[in-house]
Coordinates of C-alpha atoms and ligand atoms in Angstrom, one line a residue:
X26 CA 0.0 -0.5 0.4
X27 CA 1.2 3.6 -0.6
X28 CA 1.7 5.5 2.2
X29 CA -0.7 6.9 4.0
X30 CA -1.9 10.8 3.2
X31 CA -1.8 12.1 6.5
X32 CA -4.3 14.8 7.7
X33 CA -5.4 17.5 11.0
X34 CA -8.3 18.0 12.0
X35 CA -9.0 21.8 12.9
X36 CA -12.8 21.8 15.0
X37 CA -14.6 19.7 16.0
X38 CA -18.4 20.4 16.2
X39 CA -20.5 19.3 13.9
X40 CA -19.0 18.7 10.6
X41 CA -15.2 17.6 12.1
X42 CA -17.4 14.9 14.1
X43 CA -18.6 14.2 11.5
X44 CA -15.4 13.6 8.8
X45 CA -13.8 11.6 12.0
X46 CA -16.8 9.3 11.8
X47 CA -16.6 8.7 7.7
X48 CA -12.9 8.2 8.1
X49 CA -13.3 5.9 11.0
X50 CA -16.3 3.8 9.4
X51 CA -15.4 3.6 5.7
X52 CA -10.9 4.4 6.1
X53 CA -11.0 0.7 3.9
X54 CA -13.1 2.4 1.1
X55 CA -11.4 5.3 1.2
X56 CA -8.0 4.1 0.9
X57 CA -8.9 2.0 -1.7
X58 CA -10.7 5.0 -4.2
X59 CA -8.0 7.5 -3.0
X60 CA -5.3 5.6 -3.7
X61 CA -3.0 5.3 -0.2
X62 CA -5.6 5.2 2.9
X63 CA -6.3 8.9 4.9
X64 CA -4.1 8.7 8.4
X65 CA -5.8 11.2 11.0
X66 CA -2.5 12.1 13.2
X67 CA -3.6 15.4 15.3
X68 CA -6.7 17.4 15.9
X69 CA -7.3 20.8 17.1
X70 CA -10.9 22.8 19.1
X71 CA -11.2 25.3 21.4
X72 CA -11.8 22.7 23.5
X73 CA -10.0 19.5 24.8
X74 CA -12.4 18.0 27.2
X75 CA -15.5 19.0 25.1
X76 CA -17.9 15.3 25.3
X77 CA -17.9 14.7 21.5
X78 CA -19.4 10.9 21.6
X79 CA -16.1 10.2 18.1
X80 CA -13.4 8.3 20.2
X81 CA -10.1 10.9 19.1
X82 CA -7.9 9.4 21.8
X83 CA -5.5 8.0 18.7
X84 CA -4.7 11.2 17.8
X85 CA -2.4 13.8 18.5
X86 CA -3.8 16.7 20.7
X87 CA -2.5 20.4 20.3
X88 CA -3.1 23.0 21.7
X89 CA -3.0 25.5 20.2
X90 CA -5.3 25.9 16.5
X91 CA -2.0 27.6 14.5
X92 CA 0.6 25.6 15.8
X93 CA -1.1 22.7 13.6
X94 CA 0.3 23.3 10.6
X95 CA 3.8 22.9 12.4
X96 CA 3.6 19.2 12.7
X97 CA 5.8 17.1 10.5
X98 CA 5.2 14.7 8.0
X99 CA 1.3 16.4 7.4
X100 CA -0.1 16.3 3.6
X101 CA -3.6 18.3 5.0
X102 CA -5.3 20.1 6.8
X103 CA -8.9 19.3 7.0
X104 CA -9.7 23.4 8.7
X105 CA -13.7 22.9 10.7
X106 CA -13.6 25.4 12.8
X107 CA -15.6 28.7 10.5
X108 CA -15.1 32.4 11.1
X109 CA -14.2 34.6 8.4
X110 CA -10.8 35.9 10.7
X111 CA -9.2 34.5 13.7
X112 CA -7.5 30.6 13.6
X113 CA -9.0 29.2 10.8
X114 CA -7.2 32.1 9.5
X115 CA -4.4 32.1 10.8
X116 CA -3.7 28.3 10.5
X117 CA -4.8 27.9 6.7
X118 CA -2.5 31.1 5.4
X119 CA 0.1 28.8 7.4
X120 CA -0.7 25.5 5.9
X121 CA -1.0 27.3 2.6
X122 CA 2.9 29.0 2.7
X123 CA 4.5 25.6 4.5
X124 CA 2.0 24.6 0.6
X125 CA 0.1 21.7 3.3
X126 CA -3.4 21.9 1.5
X127 CA -6.5 22.8 2.9
X128 CA -9.6 22.0 3.3
X129 CA -12.6 23.4 4.4
X130 CA -16.0 24.2 5.3
X131 CA -14.6 28.0 5.8
X132 CA -17.2 30.1 3.7
X133 CA -16.8 33.5 4.9
X134 CA -13.0 32.9 5.1
X135 CA -13.1 32.6 1.3
X136 CA -16.2 35.4 0.5
X137 CA -13.9 37.5 2.2
X138 CA -10.2 36.7 1.6
X139 CA -10.8 34.3 -1.4
X140 CA -9.2 36.0 -4.5
X141 CA -4.9 35.7 -1.3
X142 CA -5.3 32.7 -0.2
X143 CA -5.9 30.8 -4.0
X144 CA -2.7 32.8 -4.5
X145 CA -1.2 31.4 -1.1
X146 CA -2.1 28.2 -2.8
X147 CA -0.9 28.4 -6.2
X148 CA 2.4 29.9 -4.9
X149 CA 2.9 27.3 -2.4
X150 CA 1.7 24.4 -5.0
X151 CA -0.9 23.2 -2.3
X152 CA -4.8 22.8 -3.0
X153 CA -7.3 24.4 -1.2
X154 CA -10.2 22.8 -1.1
X155 CA -14.3 23.5 -0.4
X156 CA -17.3 21.6 -1.7
X157 CA -18.3 21.7 2.3
X158 CA -18.6 25.1 1.9
X159 CA -21.9 25.5 -0.3
X160 CA -24.6 23.8 -0.3
X161 CA -23.7 20.9 1.9
X162 CA -23.9 17.3 0.3
X163 CA -24.6 18.8 -3.1
X164 CA -20.7 18.7 -5.6
X165 CA -22.1 22.4 -6.9
X166 CA -18.4 23.5 -5.9
X167 CA -17.0 20.2 -8.2
X168 CA -20.0 21.1 -11.2
X169 CA -19.1 24.6 -12.0
X170 CA -15.5 24.4 -11.3
X171 CA -14.5 21.4 -13.0
X172 CA -17.8 19.5 -15.0
X173 CA -19.7 23.2 -17.1
X174 CA -16.3 24.2 -17.9
X175 CA -17.1 23.7 -22.2
X176 CA -19.8 26.6 -20.7
X177 CA -19.6 31.0 -21.0
X178 CA -22.2 30.6 -17.7
X179 CA -24.2 33.3 -17.7
X180 CA -26.6 32.8 -14.1
X181 CA -26.2 31.4 -11.4
X182 CA -28.9 31.3 -8.9
X183 CA -30.5 28.7 -5.7
X184 CA -31.9 28.7 -3.1
X185 CA -28.1 28.1 -0.9
X186 CA -29.5 28.6 3.1
X187 CA -31.3 25.2 4.7
X188 CA -32.6 27.2 7.7
X189 CA -34.0 29.8 6.1
X190 CA -35.8 27.3 3.7
X191 CA -37.0 25.4 6.4
X192 CA -38.3 28.2 8.0
X193 CA -41.0 29.6 5.1
X194 CA -41.8 25.9 4.0
X195 CA -43.3 25.1 8.1
X196 CA -44.3 29.2 8.2
X197 CA -46.5 28.2 4.9
X198 CA -47.9 25.2 6.6
X199 CA -48.5 26.2 10.0
X200 CA -49.5 29.9 9.1
X201 CA -47.0 30.2 12.2
X202 CA -45.4 33.4 12.1
X203 CA -41.4 33.4 11.5
X204 CA -40.4 34.4 15.3
X205 CA -42.7 30.8 16.2
X206 CA -40.8 29.2 13.8
X207 CA -37.5 30.4 14.2
X208 CA -37.6 28.8 17.7
X209 CA -39.1 26.3 16.6
X210 CA -35.9 25.4 14.7
X211 CA -33.2 26.0 17.0
X212 CA -34.9 23.5 19.3
X213 CA -34.5 21.4 17.1
X214 CA -31.5 22.2 16.2
X215 CA -32.0 23.2 12.8
X216 CA -31.1 27.0 13.4
X217 CA -28.3 28.1 15.1
X218 CA -28.4 30.0 18.5
X219 CA -27.5 33.2 17.6
X220 CA -29.2 33.3 13.8
X221 CA -28.1 36.2 12.8
X222 CA -26.0 34.6 9.6
X223 CA -29.0 32.4 8.8
X224 CA -31.6 34.6 8.3
X225 CA -30.5 37.3 7.9
X226 CA -29.1 36.1 3.7
X227 CA -25.0 36.5 5.3
X228 CA -24.7 33.1 5.2
X229 CA -26.6 32.4 1.0
X230 CA -24.2 35.2 0.0
X231 CA -20.8 33.4 1.3
X232 CA -22.5 30.8 -0.7
X233 CA -23.2 32.8 -3.8
X234 CA -19.8 34.9 -4.2
X235 CA -17.9 31.4 -4.2
X236 CA -20.9 29.6 -6.9
X237 CA -20.1 33.4 -8.8
X238 CA -16.6 32.8 -8.2
X239 CA -15.7 29.9 -10.2
X240 CA -18.9 30.5 -12.5
X241 CA -17.7 33.7 -14.4
X242 CA -13.6 33.8 -13.6
X243 CA -14.5 36.9 -11.4
X244 CA -13.4 37.6 -8.0
X245 CA -15.0 36.4 -5.2
X246 CA -16.3 39.4 -3.6
X247 CA -19.0 39.5 -1.0
X248 CA -18.5 42.7 0.1
X249 CA -21.1 43.6 -3.7
X250 CA -24.0 41.2 -2.4
X251 CA -26.6 42.8 -1.6
X252 CA -28.6 40.9 1.0
X253 CA -32.3 40.7 2.0
X254 CA -33.0 38.5 4.5
X255 CA -36.4 37.1 5.4
X256 CA -37.1 38.1 8.9
X257 CA -40.0 40.7 7.6
X258 CA -41.8 38.4 5.7
X259 CA -45.1 37.7 7.8
X260 CA -47.3 34.7 7.1
X261 CA -50.4 37.0 5.3
X262 CA -47.1 37.4 2.6
X263 CA -47.5 33.8 2.6
X264 CA -50.7 33.9 2.1
X265 CA -51.1 35.6 -0.2
X266 CA -48.2 34.6 -2.9
X267 CA -49.6 31.0 -1.9
X268 CA -53.3 32.5 -3.3
X269 CA -51.1 33.4 -7.0
X270 CA -50.0 30.3 -7.2
X271 CA -46.4 31.2 -6.1
X272 CA -44.2 30.2 -2.8
X273 CA -42.0 32.7 -0.9
X274 CA -37.7 31.0 -0.5
X275 CA -34.9 33.0 -0.2
X276 CA -33.2 33.0 -3.7
X277 CA -29.0 33.7 -4.4
X278 CA -29.3 35.2 -7.8
X279 CA -25.3 35.3 -9.4
X280 CA -25.8 37.1 -13.9
X281 CA -22.7 38.2 -15.2
X282 CA -23.1 39.1 -18.2
X283 CA -19.6 39.2 -19.5
X284 CA -19.0 43.2 -18.0
X285 CA -21.6 43.3 -15.3
X286 CA -22.1 41.1 -12.6
X287 CA -25.8 41.7 -10.5
X288 CA -25.6 39.6 -7.5
X289 CA -28.5 39.4 -4.1
X290 CA -29.4 37.3 -2.2
X291 CA -34.0 37.8 -1.3
X292 CA -36.9 36.9 -0.8
X293 CA -38.5 36.2 -3.5
X294 CA -42.4 35.3 -5.0
X295 CA -41.6 31.7 -7.4
X296 CA -43.7 29.6 -8.7
X297 CA -45.1 26.9 -6.6
X298 CA -45.0 24.7 -9.3
X299 CA -41.9 25.1 -11.1
X300 CA -38.3 22.9 -9.9
X301 CA -36.9 25.8 -6.9
X302 CA -41.4 25.9 -6.1
X303 CA -41.1 22.3 -5.2
X304 CA -37.8 22.7 -3.1
X305 CA -38.5 22.9 0.3
X306 CA -37.9 21.9 4.3
X307 CA -34.2 22.0 5.1
X308 CA -33.7 20.7 1.5
X309 CA -30.1 23.4 -0.3
X310 CA -30.4 23.8 -5.0
X311 CA -28.4 25.4 -7.6
X312 CA -29.5 26.4 -11.1
X313 CA -26.8 27.3 -13.8
X314 CA -27.2 28.4 -17.2
X315 CA -24.5 28.9 -20.0
X316 CA -24.8 28.3 -23.1
X317 CA -24.2 25.1 -24.8
X318 CA -26.6 23.3 -21.8
X319 CA -30.0 22.7 -19.8
X320 CA -29.8 24.2 -16.5
X321 CA -29.6 21.8 -14.3
X322 CA -31.3 21.8 -10.9
X323 CA -29.1 19.9 -8.5
X324 CA -30.7 19.4 -5.2
X325 CA -29.7 18.6 -2.1
X326 CA -28.7 18.6 2.2
X327 CA -27.2 21.8 2.4
X328 CA -26.7 20.9 6.4
X329 CA -26.0 18.0 8.4
X330 CA -22.8 16.1 10.4
X331 CA -23.8 14.0 6.9
X332 CA -24.0 15.5 4.2
X333 CA -21.5 18.4 5.0
X334 CA -18.4 15.6 6.5
X335 CA -19.2 13.7 2.8
X336 CA -18.4 16.6 0.8
X337 CA -15.1 17.0 3.4
X338 CA -13.8 13.6 2.4
X339 CA -14.3 13.8 -1.4
X340 CA -12.4 16.8 -1.4
X341 CA -9.9 15.5 0.7
X342 CA -9.8 11.5 -1.2
X343 CA -9.6 14.0 -4.4
X344 CA -6.3 15.6 -3.0
X345 CA -4.8 12.7 -2.4
X346 CA -5.1 11.2 -5.3
X347 CA -3.9 14.4 -6.5
X348 CA -5.7 15.9 -7.9
X349 CA -5.8 19.5 -7.9
X350 CA -6.4 22.3 -9.6
X351 CA -7.0 26.7 -9.4
X352 CA -9.7 26.8 -6.0
X353 CA -11.6 29.0 -8.8
X354 CA -11.5 27.1 -11.2
X355 CA -8.3 29.9 -12.3
X356 CA -4.8 31.1 -11.4
X357 CA -6.2 33.9 -8.8
X358 CA -4.4 36.6 -11.0
X359 CA -6.8 36.0 -14.0
X360 CA -9.8 35.9 -11.7
X361 CA -11.9 39.5 -13.0
X362 CA -12.9 41.9 -11.4
X363 CA -16.5 42.9 -12.5
X364 CA -18.8 46.0 -12.9
X365 CA -21.1 45.3 -9.9
X366 CA -24.8 46.3 -10.6
X367 CA -27.0 47.0 -7.7
X368 CA -31.1 45.6 -6.8
X369 CA -32.6 49.6 -8.9
X370 CA -31.1 48.1 -12.0
X371 CA -33.3 45.1 -12.5
X372 CA -35.6 44.7 -13.7
X373 CA -39.0 42.1 -12.5
X374 CA -42.7 41.5 -12.1
X375 CA -43.2 42.7 -7.9
X376 CA -45.5 42.1 -5.9
X377 CA -46.3 44.6 -3.5
X378 CA -48.5 44.3 0.2
X379 CA -50.7 47.6 0.9
X380 CA -52.1 48.0 4.1
X381 CA -54.4 51.6 3.6
X382 CA -57.3 52.8 4.5
X383 CA -60.5 51.0 3.6
X384 CA -62.6 54.9 2.0
X385 CA -63.1 56.0 -1.4
X386 CA -60.3 57.4 -4.1
X387 CA -57.5 55.1 -2.1
X388 CA -56.7 52.9 -5.2
X389 CA -57.4 56.1 -7.2
X390 CA -54.6 57.5 -5.3
X391 CA -52.3 54.1 -5.2
X392 CA -53.1 53.9 -9.3
X393 CA -51.8 57.4 -10.4
X394 CA -48.6 56.9 -8.2
X395 CA -47.3 53.8 -9.4
X396 CA -48.9 55.7 -13.1
X397 CA -46.6 58.2 -13.0
X398 CA -43.8 55.8 -12.7
X399 CA -44.8 54.2 -15.6
X400 CA -44.9 50.6 -13.7
X401 CA -48.4 48.7 -15.4
X402 CA -50.3 46.6 -12.7
X403 CA -51.3 42.9 -14.2
X404 CA -53.9 42.4 -10.4
X405 CA -55.4 43.1 -8.3
X406 CA -56.5 41.4 -5.0
X407 CA -58.5 43.7 -2.3
X408 CA -60.4 41.7 0.4
X409 CA -63.0 42.6 3.4
X410 CA -64.6 45.5 4.1
X411 CA -64.0 47.5 6.8
X412 CA -64.8 51.8 6.1
X413 CA -62.8 53.4 8.2
X414 CA -60.3 49.7 9.0
X415 CA -57.2 49.0 7.3
X416 CA -57.5 46.5 4.8
X417 CA -54.3 44.7 2.6
X418 CA -54.2 45.8 -1.1
X419 CA -52.0 42.8 -3.2
X420 CA -50.5 44.1 -6.3
X421 CA -48.9 41.5 -8.6
X422 CA -47.3 44.4 -10.8
X423 CA -45.5 44.1 -14.8
X424 CA -42.1 44.2 -15.3
X425 CA -40.6 47.1 -14.2
X426 CA -37.7 47.7 -12.5
X427 CA -36.9 47.8 -9.1
X428 CA -35.3 51.1 -8.9
X429 CA -39.2 52.4 -9.4
X430 CA -40.7 49.9 -7.0
X431 CA -38.9 51.3 -4.2
X432 CA -40.0 54.8 -5.3
X433 CA -43.8 53.6 -5.4
X434 CA -43.3 52.4 -1.7
X435 CA -41.9 55.3 -0.6
X436 CA -44.5 57.7 -2.2
X437 CA -47.5 55.3 -1.5
X438 CA -46.6 55.3 2.6
X439 CA -46.5 59.2 2.5
X440 CA -50.1 58.8 1.0
X441 CA -52.5 59.4 4.6
X442 CA -53.9 56.3 3.6
X443 CA -51.2 53.7 4.1
X444 CA -51.3 52.0 7.6
X445 CA -48.2 50.4 6.9
X446 CA -44.9 51.3 4.6
X447 CA -46.2 48.9 1.5
X448 CA -44.5 46.1 1.5
X449 CA -42.7 44.8 -2.2
X450 CA -41.1 41.3 -3.2
X451 CA -40.3 40.2 -6.4
X452 CA -41.1 37.8 -8.4
X453 CA -38.5 35.7 -9.8
X454 CA -41.3 33.7 -12.3
X455 CA -38.8 32.4 -15.3
X456 CA -36.8 30.0 -12.8
Ligands
HSE29 N1 -26.4 27.6 8.2 C1 -26.6 26.9 7.0 C2 -28.4 26.9 6.3 C3 -25.9 25.3 7.1 O1 -28.7 27.0 7.3 O2 -28.2 26.1 4.9 C4 -24.4 26.6 7.0 O3 -24.2 27.2 5.6

């Protein structure tokens, strides 16, 4: 048998312990596939004493996380600590400088420092692999970087956060409010104790910036992703969307025309019967549009011990086989800086929900505002009759510029008869 592929694992949370379980259980199979045994040499984490449900007694414990890169003879370090800076970054930089391969699930780190880390890896000849950073067990990084390479890719989009998809699915099924469903998701262990990265769209934004970089050959730029989370989505919006044949999904969407790039994460209405509309619970799904293929939809579990560990171990096997390519598919120095376009330029249909007093002339005032901004109404729902009291009015527009929709909302909000700020949600009907 060939020399073992010797690894250190930094981070022993859900993913790190999952990786150990996979290697302990499937070691023979992994050795066959990698052409050499995968040997865990050392481990490190914030706390040595914590109970973890795996036996780490046979591995050397490293107290100081970045010092793992000083262990003699390591082929690769698996970093599953997380965080865009701090010990994870210190360890990875040290390892890459020494030519030690790195496998990581750390989307935040790569979304912020991807080009620089890719350059470090190229300079020393190390591999930098991160399939587990995006959409758990879905091999989407490999697909975009290695399988769709014949194509100029014009769009990559999808459901990139399992926690948000679970919350939106459950809100629709139960009619419960966002806060209640979030608490339940936390109790089930789907949402973190601090859920802000998930529910504010930041986690999806990290993933989208990595997908865009691989798809378009552009610099990963998390700072250029516009993000709107799901905490303002109300059961009434989900119910109206359903009545109109739509579901609300948090979508990450990146579109590139060869020059201009737009990257957004925001709740959108998608047709309930569409491929994306049928992705529920904690599942993720990603679409890619190229010039020579249809739009394959890849779907699977985007989080959790098994799916994420599975992606990490697949990267370890690739590196043990000697398979390594630039982190974003092309040399780091050749990654383009595109012209970034903000969402005010997006042209789409919009769902508008207003809360207005039920009295004569209200609809005429709304229509005048929309007419003045050249926004055409496709359909309108007004339910109930409660003179002098607020009633919801839902408008579906024809295609309009988001900047005009925002201006319309601002003008409507100033009407005496408008009781709550209007709510605008983009309709993505062709996905
Ligand atoms: N918290 C993420 C999700 C998984 O809910 O999809 C890790 O990125």
